[in-house]
Amino acid sequence: MSESPEEPIYQQLARIGKALASPVRLRLLDVLGQREHTVEELAQAAGVALKNTSAQLQQLRAVHLVTSRKDGQRVYYRLADERVSRFLAELRGFAEERLAELRDAVRTRLGPLEGVTADELASRLADPGTLVVDVRTAADYAAGHVPGAISLPMAELRERLDELPREREIVAYCGGPYCAVSSEAVRVLSEHGYAARALDGGYPGWQWR
């Protein structure tokens, strides 16, 4: 059977699908949705061997989903542009609508907690009754954060609870749509009598709302 005239077009289109057909590569893209990282940082965040991480990044770079820069001996990777983040957000939303198994996996990972949408948070930033808490690392916070948010890394949360006002509702966020750290922060805060909810989609969800 001869090749159809459109075959080369679909072959090129399929390259994006192939690049995304890997849980590791999707995880790396989510991590890069916050800020640029070295290969070593990405390997640690994804829980993957350094050599494998580098190979996965090369596949993402080959289809222009990520780009890189060199600083001395270190190579830093970042998303190619904001359209990549928007595309991934649309992909996640579409997949969650279609796949009950994905919805179940998300509930298992994050729990049934009711979150705050990015649009709702945007409308409440000037509300003195709302306090936004960034539970990511200080480095992630420094690279970009929700306006007015305070930095309170999850590792320090229990020891610094007394710094948080009890009369305000706390909106906590972490680094990605499937990051469970903000949900854990909400559980800790709730156990200690605070009114708290997590931001849906984490910081990337805020960026590309």
GROMACS .gro file of C-alpha atoms in nm:
model
  209
    1MET     CA    1   0.000   0.000   0.000
    2SER     CA    2   0.150   0.330  -0.106
    3GLU     CA    3   0.197   0.619   0.134
    4SER     CA    4  -0.078   0.882   0.123
    5PRO     CA    5   0.023   1.237   0.028
    6GLU     CA    6  -0.066   1.353   0.380
    7GLU     CA    7   0.151   1.094   0.555
    8PRO     CA    8   0.456   1.322   0.603
    9ILE     CA    9   0.231   1.583   0.763
   10TYR     CA   10   0.088   1.338   1.015
   11GLN     CA   11   0.431   1.198   1.086
   12GLN     CA   12   0.547   1.541   1.195
   13LEU     CA   13   0.232   1.605   1.396
   14ALA     CA   14   0.278   1.272   1.572
   15ARG     CA   15   0.620   1.384   1.699
   16ILE     CA   16   0.449   1.602   1.959
   17GLY     CA   17   0.228   1.314   2.068
   18LYS     CA   18   0.528   1.085   2.097
   19ALA     CA   19   0.717   1.343   2.305
   20LEU     CA   20   0.424   1.364   2.547
   21ALA     CA   21   0.370   0.988   2.564
   22SER     CA   22   0.589   0.948   2.871
   23PRO     CA   23   0.499   1.004   3.238
   24VAL     CA   24   0.857   1.114   3.305
   25ARG     CA   25   0.856   1.376   3.032
   26LEU     CA   26   0.517   1.507   3.143
   27ARG     CA   27   0.648   1.534   3.499
   28LEU     CA   28   0.956   1.724   3.377
   29LEU     CA   29   0.735   1.967   3.185
   30ASP     CA   30   0.526   2.030   3.498
   31VAL     CA   31   0.840   2.103   3.701
   32LEU     CA   32   0.967   2.339   3.431
   33GLY     CA   33   0.632   2.516   3.438
   34GLN     CA   34   0.750   2.693   3.755
   35ARG     CA   35   1.098   2.809   3.653
   36GLU     CA   36   1.412   2.693   3.480
   37HIS     CA   37   1.615   2.414   3.638
   38THR     CA   38   1.944   2.238   3.592
   39VAL     CA   39   1.945   1.877   3.477
   40GLU     CA   40   2.051   1.775   3.828
   41GLU     CA   41   1.757   1.959   3.986
   42LEU     CA   42   1.515   1.805   3.738
   43ALA     CA   43   1.649   1.456   3.802
   44GLN     CA   44   1.594   1.501   4.175
   45ALA     CA   45   1.246   1.650   4.132
   46ALA     CA   46   1.133   1.372   3.898
   47GLY     CA   47   1.305   1.094   4.091
   48VAL     CA   48   1.485   0.978   3.778
   49ALA     CA   49   1.851   0.896   3.714
   50LEU     CA   50   2.055   1.186   3.578
   51LYS     CA   51   2.141   1.012   3.250
   52ASN     CA   52   1.778   0.924   3.185
   53THR     CA   53   1.665   1.277   3.270
   54SER     CA   54   1.910   1.420   3.018
   55ALA     CA   55   1.786   1.179   2.750
   56GLN     CA   56   1.423   1.273   2.818
   57LEU     CA   57   1.505   1.643   2.795
   58GLN     CA   58   1.672   1.591   2.460
   59GLN     CA   59   1.351   1.441   2.326
   60LEU     CA   60   1.152   1.740   2.452
   61ARG     CA   61   1.401   1.981   2.304
   62ALA     CA   62   1.389   1.803   1.967
   63VAL     CA   63   1.024   1.905   1.929
   64HIS     CA   64   1.081   2.253   2.072
   65LEU     CA   65   0.885   2.207   2.393
   66VAL     CA   66   1.187   2.304   2.602
   67THR     CA   67   1.496   2.508   2.543
   68SER     CA   68   1.824   2.539   2.730
   69ARG     CA   69   2.112   2.768   2.811
   70LYS     CA   70   2.459   2.701   2.941
   71ASP     CA   71   2.613   2.881   3.237
   72GLY     CA   72   2.966   2.759   3.292
   73GLN     CA   73   2.949   2.383   3.333
   74ARG     CA   74   2.577   2.381   3.408
   75VAL     CA   75   2.293   2.352   3.160
   76TYR     CA   76   1.961   2.513   3.252
   77TYR     CA   77   1.634   2.403   3.092
   78ARG     CA   78   1.307   2.593   3.067
   79LEU     CA   79   0.983   2.570   2.871
   80ALA     CA   80   1.022   2.703   2.519
   81ASP     CA   81   0.752   2.968   2.571
   82GLU     CA   82   0.424   3.031   2.751
   83ARG     CA   83   0.226   2.849   2.482
   84VAL     CA   84   0.372   2.522   2.609
   85SER     CA   85   0.222   2.584   2.954
   86ARG     CA   86  -0.113   2.679   2.806
   87PHE     CA   87  -0.113   2.370   2.586
   88LEU     CA   88  -0.033   2.144   2.880
   89ALA     CA   89  -0.310   2.303   3.086
   90GLU     CA   90  -0.557   2.236   2.806
   91LEU     CA   91  -0.429   1.880   2.774
   92ARG     CA   92  -0.475   1.815   3.146
   93GLY     CA   93  -0.825   1.960   3.145
   94PHE     CA   94  -0.926   1.758   2.839
   95ALA     CA   95  -0.778   1.437   2.980
   96GLU     CA   96  -0.949   1.483   3.316
   97GLU     CA   97  -1.284   1.531   3.142
   98ARG     CA   98  -1.239   1.215   2.933
   99LEU     CA   99  -1.067   0.974   3.170
  100ALA     CA  100  -1.242   0.861   3.486
  101GLU     CA  101  -0.923   0.675   3.578
  102LEU     CA  102  -0.730   1.002   3.574
  103ARG     CA  103  -0.991   1.171   3.793
  104ASP     CA  104  -0.970   0.882   4.036
  105ALA     CA  105  -0.590   0.903   4.041
  106VAL     CA  106  -0.605   1.277   4.110
  107ARG     CA  107  -0.849   1.227   4.397
  108THR     CA  108  -0.627   0.954   4.540
  109ARG     CA  109  -0.324   1.181   4.515
  110LEU     CA  110  -0.478   1.508   4.631
  111GLY     CA  111  -0.781   1.400   4.830
  112PRO     CA  112  -1.136   1.538   4.815
  113LEU     CA  113  -1.044   1.884   4.942
  114GLU     CA  114  -1.235   2.173   4.785
  115GLY     CA  115  -0.990   2.411   4.622
  116VAL     CA  116  -0.985   2.775   4.517
  117THR     CA  117  -0.975   2.850   4.146
  118ALA     CA  118  -0.720   3.095   4.011
  119ASP     CA  119  -0.998   3.331   3.901
  120GLU     CA  120  -1.152   3.325   4.248
  121LEU     CA  121  -0.817   3.397   4.408
  122ALA     CA  122  -0.754   3.685   4.168
  123SER     CA  123  -1.080   3.843   4.280
  124ARG     CA  124  -0.981   3.804   4.647
  125LEU     CA  125  -0.623   3.930   4.646
  126ALA     CA  126  -0.729   4.266   4.787
  127ASP     CA  127  -0.952   4.102   5.049
  128PRO     CA  128  -0.798   4.153   5.395
  129GLY     CA  129  -0.966   3.831   5.505
  130THR     CA  130  -0.751   3.623   5.270
  131LEU     CA  131  -0.387   3.526   5.318
  132VAL     CA  132  -0.199   3.354   5.034
  133VAL     CA  133   0.080   3.118   5.141
  134ASP     CA  134   0.343   2.977   4.905
  135VAL     CA  135   0.456   2.641   5.045
  136ARG     CA  136   0.720   2.578   4.776
  137THR     CA  137   1.090   2.626   4.837
  138ALA     CA  138   1.234   2.973   4.888
  139ALA     CA  139   1.410   2.942   4.549
  140ASP     CA  140   1.081   2.871   4.371
  141TYR     CA  141   0.917   3.162   4.551
  142ALA     CA  142   1.201   3.396   4.451
  143ALA     CA  143   1.162   3.296   4.086
  144GLY     CA  144   0.796   3.404   4.084
  145HIS     CA  145   0.489   3.395   4.308
  146VAL     CA  146   0.131   3.509   4.346
  147PRO     CA  147   0.123   3.882   4.428
  148GLY     CA  148   0.109   3.937   4.804
  149ALA     CA  149   0.182   3.573   4.888
  150ILE     CA  150   0.414   3.500   5.178
  151SER     CA  151   0.682   3.234   5.155
  152LEU     CA  152   0.635   2.952   5.405
  153PRO     CA  153   0.799   2.631   5.278
  154MET     CA  154   0.619   2.315   5.378
  155ALA     CA  155   0.926   2.197   5.570
  156GLU     CA  156   0.886   2.497   5.803
  157LEU     CA  157   0.508   2.511   5.827
  158ARG     CA  158   0.454   2.326   6.157
  159GLU     CA  159   0.721   2.528   6.335
  160ARG     CA  160   0.586   2.862   6.209
  161LEU     CA  161   0.211   2.818   6.256
  162ASP     CA  162   0.203   3.088   6.522
  163GLU     CA  163   0.301   3.344   6.256
  164LEU     CA  164  -0.028   3.292   6.074
  165PRO     CA  165  -0.340   3.491   6.170
  166ARG     CA  166  -0.634   3.274   6.265
  167GLU     CA  167  -0.895   3.527   6.156
  168ARG     CA  168  -0.800   3.503   5.787
  169GLU     CA  169  -0.870   3.225   5.538
  170ILE     CA  170  -0.544   3.082   5.408
  171VAL     CA  171  -0.501   2.984   5.043
  172ALA     CA  172  -0.197   2.761   5.005
  173TYR     CA  173  -0.031   2.667   4.678
  174CYS     CA  174   0.260   2.458   4.560
  175GLY     CA  175   0.433   2.384   4.234
  176GLY     CA  176   0.201   2.210   3.995
  177PRO     CA  177  -0.143   2.077   3.914
  178TYR     CA  178  -0.074   1.740   4.075
  179CYS     CA  179   0.153   1.857   4.357
  180ALA     CA  180   0.019   1.725   4.688
  181VAL     CA  181   0.220   1.962   4.909
  182SER     CA  182  -0.049   2.231   4.922
  183SER     CA  183  -0.313   1.969   5.008
  184GLU     CA  184  -0.090   1.846   5.290
  185ALA     CA  185  -0.043   2.206   5.408
  186VAL     CA  186  -0.422   2.252   5.414
  187ARG     CA  187  -0.460   1.936   5.622
  188VAL     CA  188  -0.200   2.055   5.872
  189LEU     CA  189  -0.359   2.399   5.895
  190SER     CA  190  -0.707   2.255   5.936
  191GLU     CA  191  -0.589   2.024   6.212
  192HIS     CA  192  -0.465   2.330   6.400
  193GLY     CA  193  -0.788   2.525   6.364
  194TYR     CA  194  -0.713   2.739   6.058
  195ALA     CA  195  -0.955   2.792   5.771
  196ALA     CA  196  -0.755   2.688   5.466
  197ARG     CA  197  -0.795   2.576   5.107
  198ALA     CA  198  -0.552   2.486   4.827
  199LEU     CA  199  -0.517   2.673   4.498
  200ASP     CA  200  -0.630   2.458   4.208
  201GLY     CA  201  -0.349   2.401   3.960
  202GLY     CA  202  -0.077   2.538   4.188
  203TYR     CA  203   0.145   2.822   4.073
  204PRO     CA  204   0.134   2.727   3.701
  205GLY     CA  205  -0.245   2.738   3.721
  206TRP     CA  206  -0.218   3.093   3.852
  207GLN     CA  207   0.029   3.196   3.582
  208TRP     CA  208  -0.179   3.075   3.289
  209ARG     CA  209  -0.531   3.143   3.418
   0.00000   0.00000   0.00000
